[in-house]
PDB file of C-alpha atoms in Angstrom:
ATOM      1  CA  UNK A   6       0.000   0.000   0.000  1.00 66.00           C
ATOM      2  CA  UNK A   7       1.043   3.507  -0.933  1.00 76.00           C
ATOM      3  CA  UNK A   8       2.009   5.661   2.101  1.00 92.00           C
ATOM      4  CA  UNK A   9       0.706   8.956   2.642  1.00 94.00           C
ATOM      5  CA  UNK A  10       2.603  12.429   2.976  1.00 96.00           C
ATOM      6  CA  UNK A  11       0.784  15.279   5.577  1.00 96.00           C
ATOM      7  CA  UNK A  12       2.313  18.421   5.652  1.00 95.00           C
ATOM      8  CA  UNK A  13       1.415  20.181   9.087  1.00 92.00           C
ATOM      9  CA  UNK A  14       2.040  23.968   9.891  1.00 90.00           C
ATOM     10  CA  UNK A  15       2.529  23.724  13.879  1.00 87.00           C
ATOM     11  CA  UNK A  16       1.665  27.424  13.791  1.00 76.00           C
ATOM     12  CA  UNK A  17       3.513  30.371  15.605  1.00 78.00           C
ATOM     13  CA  UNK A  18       4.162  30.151  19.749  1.00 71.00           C
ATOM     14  CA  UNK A  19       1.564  27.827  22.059  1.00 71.00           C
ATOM     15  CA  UNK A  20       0.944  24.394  21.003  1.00 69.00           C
ATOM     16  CA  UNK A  21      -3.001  25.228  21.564  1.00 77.00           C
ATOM     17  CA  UNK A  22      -2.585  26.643  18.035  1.00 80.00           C
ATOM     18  CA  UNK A  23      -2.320  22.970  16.399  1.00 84.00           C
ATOM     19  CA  UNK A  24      -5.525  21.392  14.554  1.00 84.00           C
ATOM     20  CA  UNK A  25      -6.983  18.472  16.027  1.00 87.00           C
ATOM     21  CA  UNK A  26      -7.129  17.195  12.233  1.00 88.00           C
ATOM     22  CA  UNK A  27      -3.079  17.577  12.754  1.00 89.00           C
ATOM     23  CA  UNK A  28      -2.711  15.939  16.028  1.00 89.00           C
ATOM     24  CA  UNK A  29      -4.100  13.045  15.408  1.00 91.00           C
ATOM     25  CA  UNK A  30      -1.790  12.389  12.090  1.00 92.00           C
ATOM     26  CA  UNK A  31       1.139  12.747  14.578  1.00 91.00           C
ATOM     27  CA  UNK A  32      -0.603  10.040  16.532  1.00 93.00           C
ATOM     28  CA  UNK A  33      -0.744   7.712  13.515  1.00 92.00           C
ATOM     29  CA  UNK A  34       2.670   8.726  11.853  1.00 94.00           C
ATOM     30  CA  UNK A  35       5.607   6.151  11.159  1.00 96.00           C
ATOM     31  CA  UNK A  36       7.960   9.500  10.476  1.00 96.00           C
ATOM     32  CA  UNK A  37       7.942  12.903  11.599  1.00 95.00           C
ATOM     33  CA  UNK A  38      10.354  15.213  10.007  1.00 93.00           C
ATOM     34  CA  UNK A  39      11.228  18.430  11.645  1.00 90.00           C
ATOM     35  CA  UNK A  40      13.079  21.139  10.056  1.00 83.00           C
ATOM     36  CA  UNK A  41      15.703  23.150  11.832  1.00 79.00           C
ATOM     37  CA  UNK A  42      17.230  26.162  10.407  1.00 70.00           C
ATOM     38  CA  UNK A  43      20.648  26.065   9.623  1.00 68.00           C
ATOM     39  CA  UNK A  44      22.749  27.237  12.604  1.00 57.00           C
ATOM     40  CA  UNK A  45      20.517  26.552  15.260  1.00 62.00           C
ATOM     41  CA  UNK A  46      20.555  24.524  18.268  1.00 63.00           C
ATOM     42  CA  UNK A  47      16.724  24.007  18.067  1.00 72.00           C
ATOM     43  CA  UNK A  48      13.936  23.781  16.123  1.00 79.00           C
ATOM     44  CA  UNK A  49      11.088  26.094  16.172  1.00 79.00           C
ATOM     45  CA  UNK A  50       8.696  23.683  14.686  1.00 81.00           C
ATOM     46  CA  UNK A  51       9.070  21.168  17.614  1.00 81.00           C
ATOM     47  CA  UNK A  52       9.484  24.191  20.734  1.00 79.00           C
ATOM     48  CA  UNK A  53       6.329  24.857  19.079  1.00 81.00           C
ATOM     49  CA  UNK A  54       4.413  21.183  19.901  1.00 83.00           C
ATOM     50  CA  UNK A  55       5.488  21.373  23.590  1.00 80.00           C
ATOM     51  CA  UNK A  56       2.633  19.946  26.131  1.00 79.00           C
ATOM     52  CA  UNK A  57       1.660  18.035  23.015  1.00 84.00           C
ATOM     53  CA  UNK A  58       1.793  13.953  23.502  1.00 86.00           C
ATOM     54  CA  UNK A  59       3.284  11.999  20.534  1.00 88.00           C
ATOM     55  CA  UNK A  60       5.926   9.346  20.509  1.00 89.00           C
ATOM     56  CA  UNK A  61       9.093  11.494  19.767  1.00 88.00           C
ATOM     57  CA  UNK A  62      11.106   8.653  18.625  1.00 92.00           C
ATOM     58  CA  UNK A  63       9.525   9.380  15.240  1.00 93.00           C
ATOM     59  CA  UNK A  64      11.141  12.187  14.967  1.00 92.00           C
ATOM     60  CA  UNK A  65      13.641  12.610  12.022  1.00 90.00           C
ATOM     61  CA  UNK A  66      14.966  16.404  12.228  1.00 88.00           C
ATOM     62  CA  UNK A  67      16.536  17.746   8.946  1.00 85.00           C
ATOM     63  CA  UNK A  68      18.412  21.113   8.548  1.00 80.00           C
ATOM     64  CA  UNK A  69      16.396  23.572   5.990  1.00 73.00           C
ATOM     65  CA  UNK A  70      18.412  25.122   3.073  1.00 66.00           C
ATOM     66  CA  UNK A  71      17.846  29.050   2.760  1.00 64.00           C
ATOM     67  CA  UNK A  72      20.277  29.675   0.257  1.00 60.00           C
ATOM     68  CA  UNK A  73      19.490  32.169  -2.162  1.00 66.00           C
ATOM     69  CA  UNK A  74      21.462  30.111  -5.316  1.00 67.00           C
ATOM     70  CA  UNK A  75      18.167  28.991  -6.171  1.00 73.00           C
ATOM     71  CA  UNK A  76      20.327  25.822  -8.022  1.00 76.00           C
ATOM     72  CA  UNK A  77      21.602  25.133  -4.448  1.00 75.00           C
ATOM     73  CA  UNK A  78      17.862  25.197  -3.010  1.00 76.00           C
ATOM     74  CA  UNK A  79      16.763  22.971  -5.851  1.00 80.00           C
ATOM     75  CA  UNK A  80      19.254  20.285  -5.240  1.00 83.00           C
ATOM     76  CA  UNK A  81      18.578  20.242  -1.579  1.00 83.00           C
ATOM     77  CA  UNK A  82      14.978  19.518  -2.243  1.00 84.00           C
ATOM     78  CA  UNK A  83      15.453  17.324  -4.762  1.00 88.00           C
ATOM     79  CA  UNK A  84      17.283  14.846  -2.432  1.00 89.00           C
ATOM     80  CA  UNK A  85      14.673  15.496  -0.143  1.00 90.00           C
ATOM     81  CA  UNK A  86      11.911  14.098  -2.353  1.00 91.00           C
ATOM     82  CA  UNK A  87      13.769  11.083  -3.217  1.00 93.00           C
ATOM     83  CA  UNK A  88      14.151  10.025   0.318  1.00 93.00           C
ATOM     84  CA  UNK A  89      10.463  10.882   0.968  1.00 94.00           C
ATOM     85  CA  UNK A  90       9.363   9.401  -1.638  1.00 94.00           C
ATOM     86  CA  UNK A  91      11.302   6.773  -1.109  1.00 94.00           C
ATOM     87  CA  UNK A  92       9.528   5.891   2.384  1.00 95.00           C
ATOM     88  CA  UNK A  93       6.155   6.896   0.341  1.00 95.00           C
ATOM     89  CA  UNK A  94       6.636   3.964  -1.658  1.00 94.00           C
ATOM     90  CA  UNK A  95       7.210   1.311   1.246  1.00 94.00           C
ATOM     91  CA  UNK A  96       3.695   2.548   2.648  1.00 94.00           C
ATOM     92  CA  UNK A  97       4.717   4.650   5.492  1.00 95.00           C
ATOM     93  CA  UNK A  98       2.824   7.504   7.241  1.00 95.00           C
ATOM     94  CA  UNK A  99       5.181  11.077   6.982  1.00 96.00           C
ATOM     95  CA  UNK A 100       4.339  14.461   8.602  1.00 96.00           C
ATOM     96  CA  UNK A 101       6.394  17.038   7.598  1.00 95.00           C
ATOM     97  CA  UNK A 102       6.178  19.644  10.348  1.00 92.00           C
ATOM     98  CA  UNK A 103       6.235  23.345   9.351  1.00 89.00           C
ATOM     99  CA  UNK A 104       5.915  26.855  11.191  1.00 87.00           C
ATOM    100  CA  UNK A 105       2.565  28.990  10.719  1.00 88.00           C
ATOM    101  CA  UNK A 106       0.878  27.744   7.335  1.00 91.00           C
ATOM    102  CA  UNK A 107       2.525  24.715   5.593  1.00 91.00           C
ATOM    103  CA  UNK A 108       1.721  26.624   2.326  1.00 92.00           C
ATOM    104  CA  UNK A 109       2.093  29.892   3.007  1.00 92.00           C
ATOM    105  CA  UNK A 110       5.927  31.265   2.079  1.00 89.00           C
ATOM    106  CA  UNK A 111       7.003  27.882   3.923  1.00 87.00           C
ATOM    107  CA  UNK A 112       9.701  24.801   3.192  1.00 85.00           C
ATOM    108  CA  UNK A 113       6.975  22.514   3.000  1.00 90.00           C
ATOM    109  CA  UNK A 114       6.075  24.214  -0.101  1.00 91.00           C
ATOM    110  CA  UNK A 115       9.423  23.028  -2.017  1.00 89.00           C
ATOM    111  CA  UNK A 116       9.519  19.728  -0.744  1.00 91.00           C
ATOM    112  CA  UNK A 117       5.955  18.772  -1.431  1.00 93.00           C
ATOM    113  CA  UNK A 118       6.617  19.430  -4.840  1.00 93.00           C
ATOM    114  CA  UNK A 119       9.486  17.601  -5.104  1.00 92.00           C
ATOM    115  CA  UNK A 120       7.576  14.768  -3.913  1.00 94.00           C
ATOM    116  CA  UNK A 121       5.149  15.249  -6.447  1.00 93.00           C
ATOM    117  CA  UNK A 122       7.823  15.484  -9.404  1.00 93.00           C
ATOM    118  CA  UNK A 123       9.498  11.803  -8.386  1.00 92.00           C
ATOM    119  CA  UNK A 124       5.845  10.202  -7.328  1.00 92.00           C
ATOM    120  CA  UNK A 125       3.259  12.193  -9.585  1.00 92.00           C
ATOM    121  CA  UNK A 126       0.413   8.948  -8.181  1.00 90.00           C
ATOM    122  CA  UNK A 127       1.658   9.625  -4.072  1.00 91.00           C
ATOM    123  CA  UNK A 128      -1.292  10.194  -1.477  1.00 94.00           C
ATOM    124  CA  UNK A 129      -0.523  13.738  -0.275  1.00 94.00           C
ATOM    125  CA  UNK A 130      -3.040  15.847   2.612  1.00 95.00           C
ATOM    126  CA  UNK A 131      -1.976  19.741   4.206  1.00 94.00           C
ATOM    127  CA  UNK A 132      -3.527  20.385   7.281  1.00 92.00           C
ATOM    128  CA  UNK A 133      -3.598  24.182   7.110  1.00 88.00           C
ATOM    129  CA  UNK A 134      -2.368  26.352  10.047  1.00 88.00           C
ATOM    130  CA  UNK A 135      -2.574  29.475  11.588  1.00 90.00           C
ATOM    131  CA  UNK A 136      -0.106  32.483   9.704  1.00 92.00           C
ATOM    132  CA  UNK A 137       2.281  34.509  11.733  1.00 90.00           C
ATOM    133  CA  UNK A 138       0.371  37.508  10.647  1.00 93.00           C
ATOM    134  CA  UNK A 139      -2.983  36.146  11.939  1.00 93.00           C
ATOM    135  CA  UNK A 140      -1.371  35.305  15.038  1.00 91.00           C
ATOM    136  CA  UNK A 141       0.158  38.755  15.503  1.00 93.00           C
ATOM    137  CA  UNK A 142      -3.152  40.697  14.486  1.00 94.00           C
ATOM    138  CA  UNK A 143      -4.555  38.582  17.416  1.00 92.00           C
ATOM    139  CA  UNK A 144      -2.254  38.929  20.076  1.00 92.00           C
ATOM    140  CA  UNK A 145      -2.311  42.834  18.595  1.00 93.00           C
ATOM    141  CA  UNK A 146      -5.987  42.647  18.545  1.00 92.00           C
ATOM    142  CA  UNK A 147      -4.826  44.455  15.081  1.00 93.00           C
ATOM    143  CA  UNK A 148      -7.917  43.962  12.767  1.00 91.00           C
ATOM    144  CA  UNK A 149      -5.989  43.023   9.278  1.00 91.00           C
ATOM    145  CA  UNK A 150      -9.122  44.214   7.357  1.00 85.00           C
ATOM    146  CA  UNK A 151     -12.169  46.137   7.978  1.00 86.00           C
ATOM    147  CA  UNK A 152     -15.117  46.960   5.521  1.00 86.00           C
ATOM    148  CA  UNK A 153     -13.505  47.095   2.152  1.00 87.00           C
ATOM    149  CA  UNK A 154      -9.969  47.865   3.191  1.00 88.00           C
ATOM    150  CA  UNK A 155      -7.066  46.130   0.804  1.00 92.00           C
ATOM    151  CA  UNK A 156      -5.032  44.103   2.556  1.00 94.00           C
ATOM    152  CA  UNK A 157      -1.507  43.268   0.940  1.00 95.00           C
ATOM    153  CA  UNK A 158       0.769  40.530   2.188  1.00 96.00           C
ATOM    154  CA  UNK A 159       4.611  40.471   0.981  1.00 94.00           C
ATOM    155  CA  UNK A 160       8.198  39.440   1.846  1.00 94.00           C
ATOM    156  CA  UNK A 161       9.999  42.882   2.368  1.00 93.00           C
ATOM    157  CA  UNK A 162      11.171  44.672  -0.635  1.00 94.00           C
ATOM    158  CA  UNK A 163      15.270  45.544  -0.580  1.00 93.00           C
ATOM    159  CA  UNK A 164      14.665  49.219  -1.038  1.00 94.00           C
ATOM    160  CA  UNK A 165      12.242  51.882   1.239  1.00 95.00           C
ATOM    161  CA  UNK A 166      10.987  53.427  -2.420  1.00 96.00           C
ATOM    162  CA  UNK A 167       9.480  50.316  -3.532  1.00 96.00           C
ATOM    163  CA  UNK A 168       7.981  49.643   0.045  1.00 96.00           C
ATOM    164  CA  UNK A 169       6.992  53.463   0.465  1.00 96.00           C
ATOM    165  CA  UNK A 170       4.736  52.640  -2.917  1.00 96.00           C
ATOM    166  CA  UNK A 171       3.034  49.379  -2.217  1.00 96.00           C
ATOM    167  CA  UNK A 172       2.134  51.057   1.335  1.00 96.00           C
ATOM    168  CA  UNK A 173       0.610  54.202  -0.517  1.00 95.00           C
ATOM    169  CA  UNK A 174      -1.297  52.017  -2.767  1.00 94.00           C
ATOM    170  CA  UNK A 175      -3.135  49.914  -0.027  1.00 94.00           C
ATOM    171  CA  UNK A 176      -4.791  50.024   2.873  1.00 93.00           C
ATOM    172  CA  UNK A 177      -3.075  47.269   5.037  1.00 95.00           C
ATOM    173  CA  UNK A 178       0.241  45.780   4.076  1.00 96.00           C
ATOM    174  CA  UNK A 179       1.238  43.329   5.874  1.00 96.00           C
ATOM    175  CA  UNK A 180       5.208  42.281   5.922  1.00 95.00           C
ATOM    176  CA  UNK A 181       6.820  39.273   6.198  1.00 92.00           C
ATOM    177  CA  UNK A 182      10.744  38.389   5.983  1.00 90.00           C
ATOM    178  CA  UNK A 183      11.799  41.825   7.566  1.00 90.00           C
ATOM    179  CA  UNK A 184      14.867  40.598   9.242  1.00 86.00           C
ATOM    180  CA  UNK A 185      18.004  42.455   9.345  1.00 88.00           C
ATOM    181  CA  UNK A 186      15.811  45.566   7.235  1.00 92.00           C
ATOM    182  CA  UNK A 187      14.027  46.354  10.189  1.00 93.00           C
ATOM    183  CA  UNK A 188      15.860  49.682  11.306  1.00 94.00           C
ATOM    184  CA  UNK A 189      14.874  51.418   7.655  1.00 95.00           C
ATOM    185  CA  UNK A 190      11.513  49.967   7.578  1.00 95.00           C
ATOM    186  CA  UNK A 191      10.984  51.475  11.032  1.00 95.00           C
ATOM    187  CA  UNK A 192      12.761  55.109   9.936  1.00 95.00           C
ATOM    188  CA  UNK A 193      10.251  54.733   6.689  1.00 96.00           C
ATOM    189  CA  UNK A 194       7.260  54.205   8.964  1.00 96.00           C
ATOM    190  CA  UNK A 195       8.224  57.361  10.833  1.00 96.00           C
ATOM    191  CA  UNK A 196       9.172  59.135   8.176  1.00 95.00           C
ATOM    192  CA  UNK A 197       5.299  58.728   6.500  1.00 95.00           C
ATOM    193  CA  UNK A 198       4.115  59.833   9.773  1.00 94.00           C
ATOM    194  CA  UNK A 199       2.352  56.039  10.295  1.00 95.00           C
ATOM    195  CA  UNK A 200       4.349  54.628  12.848  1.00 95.00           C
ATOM    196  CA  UNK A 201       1.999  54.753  15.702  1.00 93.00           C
ATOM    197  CA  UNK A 202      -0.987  53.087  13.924  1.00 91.00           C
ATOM    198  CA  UNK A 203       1.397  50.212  12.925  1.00 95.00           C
ATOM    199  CA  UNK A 204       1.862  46.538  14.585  1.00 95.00           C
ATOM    200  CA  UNK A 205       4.998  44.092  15.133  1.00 95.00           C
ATOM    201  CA  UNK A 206       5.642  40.986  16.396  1.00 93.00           C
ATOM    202  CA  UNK A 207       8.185  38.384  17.130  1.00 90.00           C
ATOM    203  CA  UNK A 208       8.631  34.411  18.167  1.00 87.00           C
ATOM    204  CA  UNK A 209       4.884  34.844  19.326  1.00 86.00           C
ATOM    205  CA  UNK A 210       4.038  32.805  22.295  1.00 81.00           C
ATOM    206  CA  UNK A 211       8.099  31.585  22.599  1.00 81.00           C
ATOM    207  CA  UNK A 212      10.951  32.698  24.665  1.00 83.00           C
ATOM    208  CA  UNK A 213      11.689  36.453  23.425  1.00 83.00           C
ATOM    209  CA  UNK A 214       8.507  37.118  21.949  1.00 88.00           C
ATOM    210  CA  UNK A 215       8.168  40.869  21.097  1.00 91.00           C
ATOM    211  CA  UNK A 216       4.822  42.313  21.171  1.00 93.00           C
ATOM    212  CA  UNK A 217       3.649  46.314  19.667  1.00 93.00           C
ATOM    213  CA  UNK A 218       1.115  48.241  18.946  1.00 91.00           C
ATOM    214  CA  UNK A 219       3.064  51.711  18.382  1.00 91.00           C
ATOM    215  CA  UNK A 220       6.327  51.245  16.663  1.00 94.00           C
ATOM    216  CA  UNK A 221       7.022  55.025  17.476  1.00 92.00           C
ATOM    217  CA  UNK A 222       9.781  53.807  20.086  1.00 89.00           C
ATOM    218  CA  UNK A 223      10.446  50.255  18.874  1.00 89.00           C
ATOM    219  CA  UNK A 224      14.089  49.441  18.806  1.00 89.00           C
ATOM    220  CA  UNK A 225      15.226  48.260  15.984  1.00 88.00           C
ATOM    221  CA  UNK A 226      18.096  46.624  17.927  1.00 83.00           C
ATOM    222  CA  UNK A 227      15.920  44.827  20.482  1.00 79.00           C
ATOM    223  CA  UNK A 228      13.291  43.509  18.177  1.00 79.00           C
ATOM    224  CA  UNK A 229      15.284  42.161  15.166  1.00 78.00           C
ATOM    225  CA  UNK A 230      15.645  38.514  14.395  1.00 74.00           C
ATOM    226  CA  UNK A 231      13.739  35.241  12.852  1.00 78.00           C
ATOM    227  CA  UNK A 232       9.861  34.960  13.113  1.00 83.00           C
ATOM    228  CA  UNK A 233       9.103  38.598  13.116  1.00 89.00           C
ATOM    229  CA  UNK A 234       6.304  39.849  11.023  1.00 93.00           C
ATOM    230  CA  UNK A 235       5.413  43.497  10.861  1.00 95.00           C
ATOM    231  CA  UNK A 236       1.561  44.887  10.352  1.00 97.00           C
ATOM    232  CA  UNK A 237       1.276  48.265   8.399  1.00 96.00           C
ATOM    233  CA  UNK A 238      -2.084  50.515   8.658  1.00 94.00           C
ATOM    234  CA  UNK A 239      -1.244  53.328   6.015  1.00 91.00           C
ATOM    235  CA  UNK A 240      -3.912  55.661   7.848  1.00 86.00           C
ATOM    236  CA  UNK A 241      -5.578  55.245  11.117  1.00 80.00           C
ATOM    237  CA  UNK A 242      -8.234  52.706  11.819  1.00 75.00           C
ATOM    238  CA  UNK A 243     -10.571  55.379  13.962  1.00 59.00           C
ATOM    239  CA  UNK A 244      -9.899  58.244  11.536  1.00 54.00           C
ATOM    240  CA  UNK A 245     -11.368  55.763   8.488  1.00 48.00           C
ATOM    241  CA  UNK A 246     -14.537  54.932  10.107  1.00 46.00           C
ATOM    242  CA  UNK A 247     -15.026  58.581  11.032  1.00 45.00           C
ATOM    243  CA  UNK A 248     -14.604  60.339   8.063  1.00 42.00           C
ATOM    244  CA  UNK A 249     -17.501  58.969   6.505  1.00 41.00           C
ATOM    245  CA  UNK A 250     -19.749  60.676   9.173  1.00 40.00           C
ATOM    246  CA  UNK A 251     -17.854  63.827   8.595  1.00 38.00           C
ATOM    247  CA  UNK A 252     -18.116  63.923   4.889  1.00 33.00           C
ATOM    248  CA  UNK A 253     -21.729  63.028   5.202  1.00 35.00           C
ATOM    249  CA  UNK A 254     -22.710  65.774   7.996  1.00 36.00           C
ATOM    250  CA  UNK A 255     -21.227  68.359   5.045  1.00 39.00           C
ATOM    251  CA  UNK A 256     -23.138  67.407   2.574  1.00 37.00           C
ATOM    252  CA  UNK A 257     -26.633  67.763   4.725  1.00 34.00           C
TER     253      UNK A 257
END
């Protein structure tokens, strides 16, 4: 019998945050494959399952390729699949563990379609999880979108021009990736004259989270770092649902 591949994003911080869909395939898995990042001691993925019971001798932890020579990233996947698909083929249960969504700018995205290039027929489910940014806009209690507002989600751009314009041409942008561009993203939000209507958040519901509302004083220093994801409200949310009344009192 074929075995079956289920990706799994553990979502950001408490381990409340899993799907019971997802728990129970960790229950009923032969292999559980946890990515690390490259250079650290542990992974984020499984700090993120703590309190949650599952035999850990499953585990199989694998260190994630970030390299930007997308050849590089290719051929790390590629072996990836094969040994997957590999276990696939002898009828074994996988999870592949993820942070946030498993298909939202995640891993999981690369190596599920490397499965799917080596064994087109496999048996393949994605238990969807819960996004950094939704976690932050509830920890925030940041609404990411109210009425008709646009909402934008992106990795950050390399330059403050090209951010400056996707901000002015939205309503909500919300910004993922930031990492060591923090201290000119927070000098642009200041700059526009936005920063205190803006939102940030890091390692949410983990050892050094970082949690704000007003980025008017945020340090760029303190808050930098992996798992950060940064909520943009080009204009006020009280001035938007006032100015209707306004404009309509004129026109009386």
């Amino acid at each position: 019998m074929s075995g079956r591949l289920t990706g799994i994003g553990v979502g950001p911080g408490p381990a409340g945050y899993l799907p019971l869909a997802a728990i129970a395939a960790l229950h009923s898995a032969d292999l559980i494959y946890i990515p690390r990042a490259r250079g650290a001691d542990l992974s984020v993925a499984l700090q993120c399952l703590d309190g949650v019971e599952f035999d850990r001798s499953r585990l199989c932890e694998i260190e994630f390729n970030m390299d930007p020579d997308r050849q590089v990233l290719q051929e790390h996947y590629a072996q990836l699949g094969q040994q997957l698909a590999a276990q696939l083929r002898q009828g074994l249960q996988v999870v592949y563990l993820t942070i946030g969504d498993a298909l939202t700018y995640s891993t999981y995205g690369y190596v599920l379609a490397a499965v799917r290039d080596l064994y087109p027929a496999c048996d393949c489910v994605t238990f969807p999880g819960i996004t950094s940014y939704a976690a932050a806009a509830a920890a925030l209690e940041w609404p990411l979108g109210v009425g008709k507002e646009r909402t934008l989600i992106l990795p950050c751009p390399e330059d403050a021009a090209s951010l400056r314009a996707e901000i002015e041409s939205h309503d909500i942008v919300v910004l993922m990736k930031v990492g060591a561009r923090l201290p000119w993203v927070l000098a642009l939000l200041r700059e526009m004259g936005i920063a205190q209507h803006c939102g940030f958040a890091r390692r949410i519901g983990l050892d050094g989270e970082v949690l704000a509302s007003d980025l008017t004083a945020l340090d760029a220093a303190d808050a930098s770092g992996y798992l950060a994801v940064l909520l943009i409200r080009k204009t006020a949310q009280a001035q938007r649902h006032r100015a209707p009344q306004e404009s309509s009192k004129g026109t009386a």
